[in-house]
Amino acid sequence: MIALTPSPALADPMLPARFRLDTVRPEFSDVFTLELSPLDGPEPFDFQPGQFNMLYSYGVGEVPISISGDPDRPAPLSHTIRAVGAVTRALQRLEPGTMLGVRGPFGHPWPVTEAEGADLVILAGGIGIAPLRPLIYWVLNRRRRYGSICIFYGARSPDEILYLTELGAWRARFDLCVEVTVDRASRDWMGKVGVVTKLLANKTFSAPDTVACLCGPEVMMRYAVMALNEQGVDDSRIYLSMERNMKCALGFCGHCQYGADFVCRDGPVFRFDRIAPRFNIREL
Ligand SMILES: Cc1cc2nc3c(=O)[nH]c(=O)nc-3n(C[C@H](O)[C@H](O)[C@H](O)COP(=O)(O)OP(=O)(O)OC[C@H]3O[C@@H](n4cnc5c(N)ncnc54)[C@H](O)[C@@H]3O)c2cc1C
Ligand code: FES
């Protein structure tokens, strides 16, 4: 596991640092990307792929959101968000130039060091590609350290494909494979249709050499684990990012408890063999 770099914001980890909102970029329907610059402390804001921040809309509340930008070019700090409730909608309404609070970065990252030398399978569903995008940047910035890289991405519809331009650029490269599928196609969609886990079934992996990183709805990750297991990929080589409601993000309050683990402190990225017995219990 790589060392986690404390950020300037962590001087008091309960105290949000002030950030200026530079850009609000609508992605599609209720999904948008915020780009932020720090007003307190020095730039850049160092983070590892897979870590998250607590974003605070003043007077409304605080929510955990994964960092979605390039860890090697952390300014501006990017977060891609789906507006689902009070805080995320308040974040969506913020005007460029306004201020918001940031605590972080928190959590265990994707296994970028453990995966060196391995073939990588990166599988995302919907907005789950946001926490995986920093991992993609990371491995592409260090391409020679990794074996083959396959990115599988499933969106609900062609209009809901996140980071379309980058996906296109990555797909044009000769040193990685990118496959995209949608649940519901429009007339002009020429690509694949069907659930993202179907893409796995059509590929063969060298199971002992593969490390898989998954993020998306839990049901999708459940089927993806099954598909990877069928290909012979062991649970100890599968990593996934979990979401739970959070308050402190520091392992104090217990809001994010997941069996014996706290998602904020022990996750959000877990090696699957650690959580496998709990993962199939839906109430947890
Ligand atoms: C580590 C981590 C990283 C995350 N990264 C992102 C991200 O990059 N982009 C993003 O859009 N969201 C992300 N989330 C989810 C995000 O934190 C929630 O959507 C947010 O807290 C909702 O707050 P709200 O006040 O807007 O809505 P609320 O009023 O709190 O909730 C609105 C609805 O969303 C449901 N909900 C709330 N939190 C979650 C959750 N964690 N998972 C599933 N459903 C939930 C509620 O049950 C309710 O139905 C992440 C969560 C975690 C724990
Ligand atoms: S959010 Fe408080 S323990 Fe995880």
Short mmCIF file of C-alpha atoms and ligand atoms in Angstrom, two decimals:
data_model
loop_
_atom_site.label_atom_id
_atom_site.label_comp_id
_atom_site.label_asym_id
_atom_site.label_seq_id
_atom_site.Cartn_x
_atom_site.Cartn_y
_atom_site.Cartn_z
CA MET A 1 0.00 0.00 0.00
CA ILE A 2 1.40 3.43 -0.89
CA ALA A 3 1.86 6.07 1.81
CA LEU A 4 -1.00 8.53 2.08
CA THR A 5 0.19 12.12 1.77
CA PRO A 6 -1.35 14.43 4.36
CA SER A 7 -2.78 17.51 2.66
CA PRO A 8 -2.62 21.06 3.97
CA ALA A 9 -6.32 20.71 4.69
CA LEU A 10 -5.56 17.93 7.18
CA ALA A 11 -3.83 20.25 9.67
CA ASP A 12 -7.15 20.00 11.52
CA PRO A 13 -8.98 17.18 9.74
CA MET A 14 -12.38 18.32 11.04
CA LEU A 15 -11.94 21.88 9.79
CA PRO A 16 -12.86 22.45 6.14
CA ALA A 17 -10.31 24.41 4.13
CA ARG A 18 -11.73 27.20 1.96
CA PHE A 19 -11.76 26.53 -1.78
CA ARG A 20 -12.93 28.75 -4.63
CA LEU A 21 -15.24 27.24 -7.21
CA ASP A 22 -13.62 27.94 -10.59
CA THR A 23 -15.92 26.02 -12.92
CA VAL A 24 -19.20 24.13 -12.83
CA ARG A 25 -19.31 21.91 -15.92
CA PRO A 26 -22.62 20.19 -16.69
CA GLU A 27 -21.95 16.62 -17.88
CA PHE A 28 -25.47 15.29 -18.51
CA SER A 29 -28.88 15.48 -16.80
CA ASP A 30 -28.14 15.70 -13.06
CA VAL A 31 -24.37 15.08 -13.27
CA PHE A 32 -21.83 17.89 -13.17
CA THR A 33 -18.11 18.45 -12.51
CA LEU A 34 -16.76 21.06 -10.09
CA GLU A 35 -13.24 22.46 -10.46
CA LEU A 36 -11.84 24.03 -7.30
CA SER A 37 -8.76 25.99 -6.23
CA PRO A 38 -7.55 26.31 -2.64
CA LEU A 39 -7.80 29.66 -0.88
CA ASP A 40 -6.03 28.36 2.26
CA GLY A 41 -2.66 26.67 2.18
CA PRO A 42 -0.30 25.93 -0.66
CA GLU A 43 -1.15 24.33 -3.97
CA PRO A 44 -1.13 21.63 -5.18
CA PHE A 45 -3.60 19.50 -3.28
CA ASP A 46 -1.91 16.08 -3.38
CA PHE A 47 -4.09 13.00 -3.49
CA GLN A 48 -3.90 9.34 -4.47
CA PRO A 49 -6.24 7.75 -7.06
CA GLY A 50 -9.42 6.57 -5.34
CA GLN A 51 -9.35 9.01 -2.42
CA PHE A 52 -12.28 11.28 -1.60
CA ASN A 53 -12.93 14.69 -0.07
CA MET A 54 -15.72 15.93 2.15
CA LEU A 55 -17.27 18.85 0.24
CA TYR A 56 -19.10 21.39 2.39
CA SER A 57 -21.76 23.65 0.96
CA TYR A 58 -21.86 26.36 3.64
CA GLY A 59 -25.08 26.32 5.62
CA VAL A 60 -26.37 23.17 3.91
CA GLY A 61 -24.06 20.27 4.73
CA GLU A 62 -21.11 18.09 3.88
CA VAL A 63 -20.86 15.04 1.58
CA PRO A 64 -18.13 12.57 0.60
CA ILE A 65 -17.18 12.90 -3.08
CA SER A 66 -14.35 11.11 -4.87
CA ILE A 67 -11.66 13.17 -6.51
CA SER A 68 -11.99 12.64 -10.25
CA GLY A 69 -8.98 14.47 -11.72
CA ASP A 70 -5.38 13.61 -12.53
CA PRO A 71 -3.25 12.99 -9.40
CA ASP A 72 -0.18 14.18 -11.32
CA ARG A 73 -1.91 17.46 -12.24
CA PRO A 74 -4.06 18.07 -9.16
CA ALA A 75 -4.90 21.70 -9.94
CA PRO A 76 -7.71 22.47 -10.34
CA LEU A 77 -9.22 19.88 -8.02
CA SER A 78 -12.02 18.02 -9.85
CA HIS A 79 -15.10 16.25 -8.49
CA THR A 80 -17.88 14.77 -10.62
CA ILE A 81 -21.19 14.67 -8.80
CA ARG A 82 -24.73 13.42 -9.32
CA ALA A 83 -27.29 15.75 -7.73
CA VAL A 84 -29.46 13.44 -5.64
CA GLY A 85 -30.35 15.35 -2.47
CA ALA A 86 -29.98 18.52 -0.40
CA VAL A 87 -26.18 18.90 -0.39
CA THR A 88 -25.38 17.69 -3.90
CA ARG A 89 -28.15 19.93 -5.31
CA ALA A 90 -26.77 22.88 -3.33
CA LEU A 91 -23.31 22.15 -4.81
CA GLN A 92 -24.84 22.09 -8.29
CA ARG A 93 -26.39 25.54 -7.74
CA LEU A 94 -23.11 27.20 -6.68
CA GLU A 95 -21.87 29.96 -8.98
CA PRO A 96 -18.23 30.14 -10.13
CA GLY A 97 -16.30 32.42 -7.79
CA THR A 98 -18.16 31.30 -4.68
CA MET A 99 -16.51 29.48 -1.81
CA LEU A 100 -16.99 26.00 -0.46
CA GLY A 101 -15.31 23.92 2.24
CA VAL A 102 -13.09 20.90 1.59
CA ARG A 103 -11.76 18.32 4.05
CA GLY A 104 -9.45 15.62 2.82
CA PRO A 105 -8.15 13.74 1.05
CA PHE A 106 -9.38 10.66 2.88
CA GLY A 107 -9.40 6.90 2.42
CA HIS A 108 -7.35 4.11 0.95
CA PRO A 109 -6.53 4.44 -2.74
CA TRP A 110 -6.59 1.99 -5.62
CA PRO A 111 -3.69 -0.51 -5.40
CA VAL A 112 -1.42 1.29 -7.84
CA THR A 113 1.78 -0.12 -6.34
CA GLU A 114 0.51 -3.67 -5.78
CA ALA A 115 -0.71 -3.73 -9.39
CA GLU A 116 2.65 -2.84 -10.93
CA GLY A 117 3.63 -5.56 -13.39
CA ALA A 118 0.08 -6.92 -13.51
CA ASP A 119 -2.54 -6.78 -16.26
CA LEU A 120 -5.23 -4.30 -15.23
CA VAL A 121 -8.97 -4.62 -15.66
CA ILE A 122 -10.79 -1.38 -14.84
CA LEU A 123 -14.54 -1.76 -14.82
CA ALA A 124 -16.95 1.12 -14.22
CA GLY A 125 -20.69 1.50 -14.18
CA GLY A 126 -22.35 4.92 -14.59
CA ILE A 127 -20.82 7.66 -12.50
CA GLY A 128 -18.53 4.99 -11.00
CA ILE A 129 -16.02 5.98 -13.65
CA ALA A 130 -15.36 9.21 -11.68
CA PRO A 131 -13.36 7.55 -8.84
CA LEU A 132 -11.61 5.36 -11.43
CA ARG A 133 -10.51 8.21 -13.70
CA PRO A 134 -7.57 9.19 -11.42
CA LEU A 135 -6.43 5.55 -11.57
CA ILE A 136 -6.60 5.61 -15.38
CA TYR A 137 -4.54 8.82 -15.48
CA TRP A 138 -2.07 7.33 -13.01
CA VAL A 139 -1.40 4.13 -14.96
CA LEU A 140 -1.27 5.94 -18.32
CA ASN A 141 1.26 8.40 -16.86
CA ARG A 142 3.36 5.35 -15.89
CA ARG A 143 2.34 3.06 -18.74
CA ARG A 144 5.49 0.89 -18.76
CA ARG A 145 4.97 -0.22 -15.16
CA TYR A 146 1.79 -2.13 -16.03
CA GLY A 147 0.92 -5.02 -18.31
CA SER A 148 -2.15 -4.91 -20.53
CA ILE A 149 -4.87 -2.44 -19.52
CA CYS A 150 -8.56 -2.94 -20.32
CA ILE A 151 -11.19 -0.35 -19.44
CA PHE A 152 -14.79 -1.56 -19.51
CA TYR A 153 -17.47 1.08 -19.07
CA GLY A 154 -21.23 0.74 -18.94
CA ALA A 155 -23.63 3.70 -19.07
CA ARG A 156 -27.41 3.77 -18.99
CA SER A 157 -27.67 5.39 -22.41
CA PRO A 158 -25.40 7.06 -25.00
CA ASP A 159 -26.36 10.47 -23.54
CA GLU A 160 -25.06 9.39 -20.14
CA ILE A 161 -21.54 8.43 -21.14
CA LEU A 162 -19.29 10.38 -18.81
CA TYR A 163 -15.92 11.75 -20.03
CA LEU A 164 -16.81 10.94 -23.64
CA THR A 165 -13.92 12.92 -25.12
CA GLU A 166 -11.32 11.21 -22.94
CA LEU A 167 -12.81 7.79 -23.56
CA GLY A 168 -12.46 8.50 -27.28
CA ALA A 169 -8.82 9.55 -26.86
CA TRP A 170 -8.01 6.50 -24.74
CA ARG A 171 -9.73 4.26 -27.25
CA ALA A 172 -7.53 5.60 -30.03
CA ARG A 173 -4.40 4.40 -28.23
CA PHE A 174 -2.68 1.17 -29.22
CA ASP A 175 -1.55 0.32 -25.70
CA LEU A 176 -4.90 -0.19 -24.02
CA CYS A 177 -8.33 -1.58 -24.79
CA VAL A 178 -11.46 0.46 -24.08
CA GLU A 179 -14.92 -1.00 -24.45
CA VAL A 180 -18.13 0.89 -23.82
CA THR A 181 -21.65 -0.46 -23.64
CA VAL A 182 -25.04 1.09 -22.90
CA ASP A 183 -28.15 -0.38 -21.30
CA ARG A 184 -30.51 1.40 -23.72
CA ALA A 185 -29.40 2.42 -27.20
CA SER A 186 -30.66 5.33 -29.28
CA ARG A 187 -31.11 5.04 -33.06
CA ASP A 188 -27.74 6.59 -33.80
CA TRP A 189 -25.77 4.43 -31.35
CA MET A 190 -23.44 2.11 -33.26
CA GLY A 191 -21.75 0.60 -30.22
CA LYS A 192 -22.45 -2.28 -27.87
CA VAL A 193 -25.70 -2.71 -25.95
CA GLY A 194 -26.04 -4.69 -22.74
CA VAL A 195 -24.75 -4.76 -19.21
CA VAL A 196 -21.08 -3.99 -18.66
CA THR A 197 -20.37 -7.38 -17.10
CA LYS A 198 -21.13 -8.96 -20.50
CA LEU A 199 -17.97 -7.30 -21.82
CA LEU A 200 -15.94 -9.32 -19.33
CA ALA A 201 -17.39 -12.60 -20.54
CA ASN A 202 -16.12 -11.91 -24.06
CA LYS A 203 -12.50 -11.39 -22.97
CA THR A 204 -9.98 -13.90 -21.75
CA PHE A 205 -7.58 -12.92 -19.02
CA SER A 206 -4.41 -14.42 -17.69
CA ALA A 207 -6.05 -14.78 -14.27
CA PRO A 208 -2.90 -15.03 -12.11
CA ASP A 209 -1.54 -11.84 -13.73
CA THR A 210 -4.74 -9.79 -13.50
CA VAL A 211 -5.71 -7.11 -10.98
CA ALA A 212 -9.27 -5.80 -11.32
CA CYS A 213 -10.58 -2.46 -10.01
CA LEU A 214 -14.35 -1.97 -9.97
CA CYS A 215 -16.66 0.93 -9.17
CA GLY A 216 -20.37 1.34 -9.76
CA PRO A 217 -23.70 0.20 -8.34
CA GLU A 218 -23.22 -2.66 -5.87
CA VAL A 219 -25.34 -5.02 -7.94
CA MET A 220 -23.08 -4.39 -10.93
CA MET A 221 -19.97 -5.03 -8.86
CA ARG A 222 -21.51 -8.27 -7.53
CA TYR A 223 -21.97 -9.58 -11.09
CA ALA A 224 -18.55 -8.31 -12.12
CA VAL A 225 -16.89 -10.23 -9.29
CA MET A 226 -18.77 -13.37 -10.36
CA ALA A 227 -17.66 -12.90 -13.99
CA LEU A 228 -14.05 -12.34 -12.94
CA ASN A 229 -14.15 -15.40 -10.65
CA GLU A 230 -15.46 -17.44 -13.60
CA GLN A 231 -12.40 -16.34 -15.55
CA GLY A 232 -10.25 -17.57 -12.65
CA VAL A 233 -9.42 -14.17 -11.11
CA ASP A 234 -9.07 -14.66 -7.37
CA ASP A 235 -10.90 -12.45 -4.84
CA SER A 236 -7.52 -11.29 -3.54
CA ARG A 237 -6.83 -9.66 -6.94
CA ILE A 238 -10.15 -7.78 -7.12
CA TYR A 239 -10.57 -4.30 -5.58
CA LEU A 240 -13.76 -2.29 -5.33
CA SER A 241 -14.82 1.09 -4.05
CA MET A 242 -17.70 1.14 -1.57
CA GLU A 243 -20.06 3.97 -0.64
CA ARG A 244 -21.77 4.51 2.70
CA ASN A 245 -23.26 7.58 4.40
CA MET A 246 -20.54 9.51 6.19
CA LYS A 247 -20.18 12.24 8.80
CA CYS A 248 -16.65 12.55 10.20
CA ALA A 249 -14.68 10.66 7.48
CA LEU A 250 -12.07 9.96 10.17
CA GLY A 251 -13.18 6.70 11.77
CA PHE A 252 -14.74 8.43 14.82
CA CYS A 253 -18.51 8.52 14.43
CA GLY A 254 -19.39 5.09 13.07
CA HIS A 255 -21.81 6.40 10.42
CA CYS A 256 -20.06 4.48 7.67
CA GLN A 257 -19.68 1.22 9.56
CA TYR A 258 -19.55 -1.81 7.29
CA GLY A 259 -19.28 -4.89 9.47
CA ALA A 260 -15.94 -4.66 11.25
CA ASP A 261 -14.74 -1.85 8.95
CA PHE A 262 -15.40 1.84 8.61
CA VAL A 263 -15.62 2.74 4.92
CA CYS A 264 -14.01 6.16 5.50
CA ARG A 265 -10.98 4.74 7.31
CA ASP A 266 -10.57 1.20 5.94
CA GLY A 267 -11.96 1.94 2.46
CA PRO A 268 -13.45 3.23 0.29
CA VAL A 269 -11.26 0.90 -1.79
CA PHE A 270 -11.32 -2.62 -0.36
CA ARG A 271 -9.60 -5.77 -1.54
CA PHE A 272 -12.54 -8.04 -2.21
CA ASP A 273 -11.42 -11.01 -0.10
CA ARG A 274 -11.58 -8.72 2.95
CA ILE A 275 -15.27 -7.95 2.47
CA ALA A 276 -16.51 -10.96 0.47
CA PRO A 277 -18.54 -12.59 3.31
CA ARG A 278 -20.37 -9.27 3.92
CA PHE A 279 -20.75 -8.16 0.33
CA ASN A 280 -23.60 -10.49 -0.52
CA ILE A 281 -25.69 -9.44 2.51
CA ARG A 282 -27.78 -6.67 0.99
CA GLU A 283 -28.85 -5.07 4.30
CA LEU A 284 -25.28 -4.29 5.32
C1 LIG B 1 -16.35 7.45 -0.48
C2 LIG B 1 -17.51 8.02 -1.24
C3 LIG B 1 -17.29 8.60 -2.47
C4 LIG B 1 -18.35 9.12 -3.21
N1 LIG B 1 -18.09 9.69 -4.40
C5 LIG B 1 -19.09 10.25 -5.11
C6 LIG B 1 -18.81 10.89 -6.35
O1 LIG B 1 -17.67 10.94 -6.83
N2 LIG B 1 -19.86 11.46 -7.00
C7 LIG B 1 -21.13 11.41 -6.48
O2 LIG B 1 -22.05 11.94 -7.12
N3 LIG B 1 -21.42 10.80 -5.33
C8 LIG B 1 -20.42 10.23 -4.62
N4 LIG B 1 -20.71 9.64 -3.42
C9 LIG B 1 -22.11 9.62 -2.95
C10 LIG B 1 -22.46 10.97 -2.33
O3 LIG B 1 -21.70 11.13 -1.14
C11 LIG B 1 -23.97 11.02 -1.98
O4 LIG B 1 -24.70 11.04 -3.17
C12 LIG B 1 -24.26 12.26 -1.18
O5 LIG B 1 -23.79 12.08 0.14
C13 LIG B 1 -25.76 12.53 -1.11
O6 LIG B 1 -25.98 13.64 -0.26
P1 LIG B 1 -27.22 14.63 -0.47
O7 LIG B 1 -27.34 15.47 0.75
O8 LIG B 1 -27.13 15.34 -1.76
O9 LIG B 1 -28.43 13.63 -0.59
P2 LIG B 1 -29.20 12.89 0.58
O10 LIG B 1 -30.42 13.69 0.88
O11 LIG B 1 -28.26 12.53 1.69
O12 LIG B 1 -29.58 11.57 -0.18
C14 LIG B 1 -30.40 11.57 -1.34
C15 LIG B 1 -30.63 10.15 -1.77
O13 LIG B 1 -29.40 9.52 -2.12
C16 LIG B 1 -29.19 8.36 -1.31
N5 LIG B 1 -27.77 8.33 -0.93
C17 LIG B 1 -27.13 9.16 -0.08
N6 LIG B 1 -25.84 8.83 0.03
C18 LIG B 1 -25.66 7.76 -0.77
C19 LIG B 1 -24.56 6.93 -1.09
N7 LIG B 1 -23.35 7.09 -0.56
N8 LIG B 1 -24.76 5.92 -1.97
C20 LIG B 1 -25.96 5.70 -2.51
N9 LIG B 1 -27.06 6.44 -2.24
C21 LIG B 1 -26.92 7.44 -1.38
C22 LIG B 1 -30.06 8.57 -0.09
O14 LIG B 1 -30.44 7.32 0.47
C23 LIG B 1 -31.25 9.28 -0.68
O15 LIG B 1 -32.12 8.39 -1.30
C24 LIG B 1 -19.68 9.08 -2.68
C25 LIG B 1 -19.90 8.49 -1.44
C26 LIG B 1 -18.84 7.96 -0.73
C27 LIG B 1 -19.09 7.34 0.60
S1 FES B 2 -17.79 8.67 8.68
FE1 FES B 2 -17.41 8.67 10.82
S2 FES B 2 -16.53 6.73 11.11
FE2 FES B 2 -16.68 6.87 8.96
#
